[in-house]
Short mmCIF file of C-alpha atoms in Angstrom, two decimals:
data_model
loop_
_atom_site.label_atom_id
_atom_site.label_comp_id
_atom_site.label_asym_id
_atom_site.label_seq_id
_atom_site.Cartn_x
_atom_site.Cartn_y
_atom_site.Cartn_z
CA UNK A 19 0.34 -0.08 0.11
CA UNK A 20 2.67 2.30 0.70
CA UNK A 21 4.38 1.70 -2.60
CA UNK A 22 1.87 2.10 -4.23
CA UNK A 23 0.66 5.40 -2.45
CA UNK A 24 4.75 6.41 -3.07
CA UNK A 25 4.18 5.95 -7.35
CA UNK A 26 1.24 7.64 -6.96
CA UNK A 27 3.15 10.69 -5.61
CA UNK A 28 5.81 10.20 -7.65
CA UNK A 29 3.02 10.62 -10.69
CA UNK A 30 1.70 13.36 -9.28
CA UNK A 31 4.75 15.69 -8.63
CA UNK A 32 5.79 14.04 -12.81
CA UNK A 33 2.48 15.71 -13.88
CA UNK A 34 2.60 19.03 -11.98
CA UNK A 35 6.44 19.80 -13.03
CA UNK A 36 4.98 18.94 -17.36
CA UNK A 37 2.18 21.01 -16.63
CA UNK A 38 3.94 24.19 -15.47
CA UNK A 39 7.25 23.62 -18.28
CA UNK A 40 3.30 23.91 -20.24
CA UNK A 41 2.13 26.72 -18.71
CA UNK A 42 5.17 28.76 -19.67
CA UNK A 43 4.99 27.18 -23.43
CA UNK A 44 1.24 29.23 -23.75
CA UNK A 45 3.01 31.92 -22.91
CA UNK A 46 5.95 32.24 -25.12
CA UNK A 47 7.82 35.61 -25.24
CA UNK A 48 8.30 37.37 -28.64
CA UNK A 49 11.93 38.89 -29.59
CA UNK A 50 11.72 41.08 -32.72
CA UNK A 51 13.56 44.07 -33.85
CA UNK A 52 12.65 48.75 -34.33
CA UNK A 53 12.85 49.06 -36.36
CA UNK A 54 11.86 46.48 -39.03
CA UNK A 55 12.57 48.19 -42.00
CA UNK A 56 15.73 50.58 -42.29
CA UNK A 57 17.22 52.01 -45.55
CA UNK A 58 20.78 52.82 -45.24
CA UNK A 59 23.85 53.61 -48.37
CA UNK A 60 27.60 52.11 -48.34
CA UNK A 61 29.46 53.50 -45.29
CA UNK A 62 26.57 54.76 -43.22
CA UNK A 63 25.95 54.02 -40.17
CA UNK A 64 22.49 52.61 -38.08
CA UNK A 65 21.33 51.12 -34.87
CA UNK A 66 18.22 48.59 -34.30
CA UNK A 67 16.84 47.98 -31.24
CA UNK A 68 16.63 44.63 -30.01
CA UNK A 69 13.41 44.18 -28.46
CA UNK A 70 11.76 41.06 -25.96
CA UNK A 71 8.26 40.60 -24.94
CA UNK A 72 6.97 38.58 -21.98
CA UNK A 73 3.03 38.79 -21.09
CA UNK A 74 2.67 36.73 -17.78
CA UNK A 75 0.06 36.65 -14.90
CA UNK A 76 2.06 34.32 -12.83
CA UNK A 77 5.17 34.74 -10.51
CA UNK A 78 6.91 32.02 -12.03
CA UNK A 79 7.20 33.35 -15.26
CA UNK A 80 8.54 36.33 -14.59
CA UNK A 81 12.86 36.06 -16.24
CA UNK A 82 15.87 36.03 -14.47
CA UNK A 83 18.41 35.90 -17.96
CA UNK A 84 18.54 35.45 -21.53
CA UNK A 85 21.11 34.64 -24.43
CA UNK A 86 20.54 34.83 -27.81
CA UNK A 87 22.41 35.32 -31.05
CA UNK A 88 22.37 37.63 -34.04
CA UNK A 89 22.83 36.58 -37.63
CA UNK A 90 23.97 38.91 -40.55
CA UNK A 91 25.86 39.56 -43.64
CA UNK A 92 29.58 39.87 -43.00
CA UNK A 93 30.44 41.17 -46.27
CA UNK A 94 27.23 43.78 -46.32
CA UNK A 95 27.46 44.79 -42.24
CA UNK A 96 30.01 45.15 -39.46
CA UNK A 97 28.81 45.76 -36.35
CA UNK A 98 30.00 48.79 -34.66
CA UNK A 99 28.63 49.21 -30.99
CA UNK A 100 26.47 47.13 -29.00
CA UNK A 101 24.71 48.82 -25.92
CA UNK A 102 22.22 46.97 -23.28
CA UNK A 103 18.81 47.94 -23.12
CA UNK A 104 16.64 48.88 -19.95
CA UNK A 105 14.28 45.93 -20.32
CA UNK A 106 16.04 43.06 -18.08
CA UNK A 107 17.20 45.33 -15.33
CA UNK A 108 13.50 46.38 -14.47
CA UNK A 109 11.14 45.41 -11.86
CA UNK A 110 13.44 45.13 -8.20
CA UNK A 111 16.73 46.74 -8.44
CA UNK A 112 19.16 44.24 -8.37
CA UNK A 113 22.85 43.39 -10.33
CA UNK A 114 23.12 43.19 -13.88
CA UNK A 115 25.95 41.42 -15.81
CA UNK A 116 25.17 41.48 -19.82
CA UNK A 117 28.41 39.87 -22.05
CA UNK A 118 28.95 40.01 -26.15
CA UNK A 119 30.86 37.88 -28.40
CA UNK A 120 30.99 38.98 -31.06
CA UNK A 121 32.28 37.32 -34.50
CA UNK A 122 32.26 40.19 -37.76
CA UNK A 123 34.31 37.75 -40.24
CA UNK A 124 30.60 34.87 -39.47
CA UNK A 125 28.49 37.19 -39.30
CA UNK A 126 27.67 36.55 -35.77
CA UNK A 127 27.00 38.83 -32.42
CA UNK A 128 26.14 37.03 -29.00
CA UNK A 129 24.28 38.28 -26.39
CA UNK A 130 24.10 37.24 -22.46
CA UNK A 131 22.34 38.79 -20.03
CA UNK A 132 21.45 38.23 -16.53
CA UNK A 133 19.63 39.55 -12.86
CA UNK A 134 22.19 38.14 -9.90
CA UNK A 135 19.78 37.60 -7.69
CA UNK A 136 16.82 37.21 -10.03
CA UNK A 137 14.52 39.34 -7.65
CA UNK A 138 11.69 38.79 -8.34
CA UNK A 139 12.50 39.10 -12.68
CA UNK A 140 10.97 40.92 -15.03
CA UNK A 141 7.37 40.63 -17.43
CA UNK A 142 6.76 43.30 -19.62
CA UNK A 143 8.04 44.59 -22.86
CA UNK A 144 10.61 46.68 -23.86
CA UNK A 145 14.82 46.78 -25.59
CA UNK A 146 17.33 43.89 -24.35
CA UNK A 147 20.18 45.85 -26.40
CA UNK A 148 20.78 48.60 -29.27
CA UNK A 149 23.76 47.74 -32.02
CA UNK A 150 25.03 49.81 -34.29
CA UNK A 151 25.73 48.00 -37.39
CA UNK A 152 28.12 49.57 -40.67
CA UNK A 153 27.28 49.44 -44.10
CA UNK A 154 30.18 48.02 -46.23
CA UNK A 155 31.31 50.74 -48.15
CA UNK A 156 31.89 48.83 -51.52
CA UNK A 157 28.37 46.94 -50.79
CA UNK A 158 26.58 47.15 -54.23
CA UNK A 159 22.01 47.96 -53.37
CA UNK A 160 20.03 45.01 -52.36
CA UNK A 161 18.27 44.27 -49.12
CA UNK A 162 20.29 42.52 -46.56
CA UNK A 163 18.86 41.27 -43.47
CA UNK A 164 19.45 40.90 -39.48
CA UNK A 165 17.41 38.11 -37.66
CA UNK A 166 17.95 36.05 -34.52
CA UNK A 167 19.96 32.46 -34.79
CA UNK A 168 19.13 31.70 -31.51
CA UNK A 169 17.39 32.19 -28.94
CA UNK A 170 17.13 30.76 -24.86
CA UNK A 171 15.37 32.70 -22.21
CA UNK A 172 15.43 31.15 -17.96
CA UNK A 173 12.25 32.48 -15.98
CA UNK A 174 12.21 32.01 -12.42
CA UNK A 175 11.30 27.73 -12.74
CA UNK A 176 11.40 27.09 -16.06
CA UNK A 177 13.28 28.16 -19.53
CA UNK A 178 10.73 29.93 -21.65
CA UNK A 179 9.24 29.31 -24.78
CA UNK A 180 10.86 32.49 -27.13
CA UNK A 181 8.97 33.30 -31.13
CA UNK A 182 12.19 33.94 -33.08
CA UNK A 183 12.29 32.20 -36.01
CA UNK A 184 10.95 33.62 -38.10
CA UNK A 185 11.47 37.70 -36.77
CA UNK A 186 14.39 39.19 -38.64
CA UNK A 187 14.96 43.65 -39.90
CA UNK A 188 15.37 44.50 -42.73
CA UNK A 189 18.00 47.21 -44.69
CA UNK A 190 17.91 48.03 -47.61
CA UNK A 191 20.82 49.31 -49.42
CA UNK A 192 20.50 53.06 -51.33
CA UNK A 193 22.39 54.42 -53.36
CA UNK A 194 22.49 57.69 -52.01
CA UNK A 195 22.82 58.23 -48.32
CA UNK A 196 19.59 58.86 -46.66
CA UNK A 197 18.20 62.13 -45.70
CA UNK A 198 17.01 63.51 -42.49
CA UNK A 199 14.65 66.70 -42.95
CA UNK A 200 15.37 68.62 -40.77
CA UNK A 201 13.12 72.06 -39.94
CA UNK A 202 14.61 75.33 -40.95
CA UNK A 203 16.11 77.72 -37.58
CA UNK A 204 14.18 80.61 -36.81
CA UNK A 205 14.67 83.31 -38.21
CA UNK A 206 15.69 86.58 -35.09
CA UNK A 207 13.51 89.59 -35.79
CA UNK A 208 10.16 88.11 -37.35
CA UNK A 209 8.42 86.70 -35.13
CA UNK A 210 4.75 87.70 -34.90
CA UNK A 211 5.55 90.74 -32.90
CA UNK A 212 7.18 92.08 -35.46
CA UNK A 213 5.22 91.55 -38.15
CA UNK A 214 2.31 93.60 -36.60
CA UNK A 215 4.52 96.35 -35.90
CA UNK A 216 5.34 96.67 -39.34
CA UNK A 217 1.52 96.57 -40.90
CA UNK A 218 1.05 99.17 -37.99
CA UNK A 219 3.73 101.32 -39.95
CA UNK A 220 2.70 100.78 -43.56
CA UNK A 221 -0.61 101.84 -42.78
CA UNK A 222 0.41 104.92 -41.11
CA UNK A 223 2.41 105.98 -44.03
CA UNK A 224 -0.40 105.18 -46.04
CA UNK A 225 -2.28 107.64 -44.30
CA UNK A 226 -0.36 110.88 -44.20
CA UNK A 227 0.47 109.77 -48.33
CA UNK A 228 -2.91 110.43 -48.33
CA UNK A 229 -4.00 113.17 -46.85
CA UNK A 230 -0.77 114.97 -48.31
#
């Protein structure tokens, strides 16, 4: 009888673990890029934000660490800088680790981030990192992509599945550098008040001419 109860207890424990993993799998994280499309000319630099979204109402599904690898065409793009984003550092205050490993010749950038200690983890959405790229000066006009080659996320109790396989950022290589419109500088001395005074002066002169 005791042996039967022991087997039953082990079975229920196993079901609980599987159920917990299943619940976690029902709410996968979503890795994305911002912006998803960018125009850049040969020799031009640009930045892409790496984003993450985790939707959960269960405390154990908060994230404590992430590790992912970006893939890009090294004949077209090169990584010039990587900065940690604020997302994983949200929630309760804790120490953060941020490590990068760049293989620019192979076109791969590996990033690892962790909360130490987890301090309740983090959910929601935000930027995990910002990566600066530069287009090769000899690149021809075409389209190239930046994508996630792999992605791992660890919650407080279970690994978190992350949707990333079909997510990519597209870079349109243009012939000319992209131009950003800037508003013209305000012209000092020609505001609405000055214009009103000028109209008044013109009116006075016109009346004097009529009187003459």
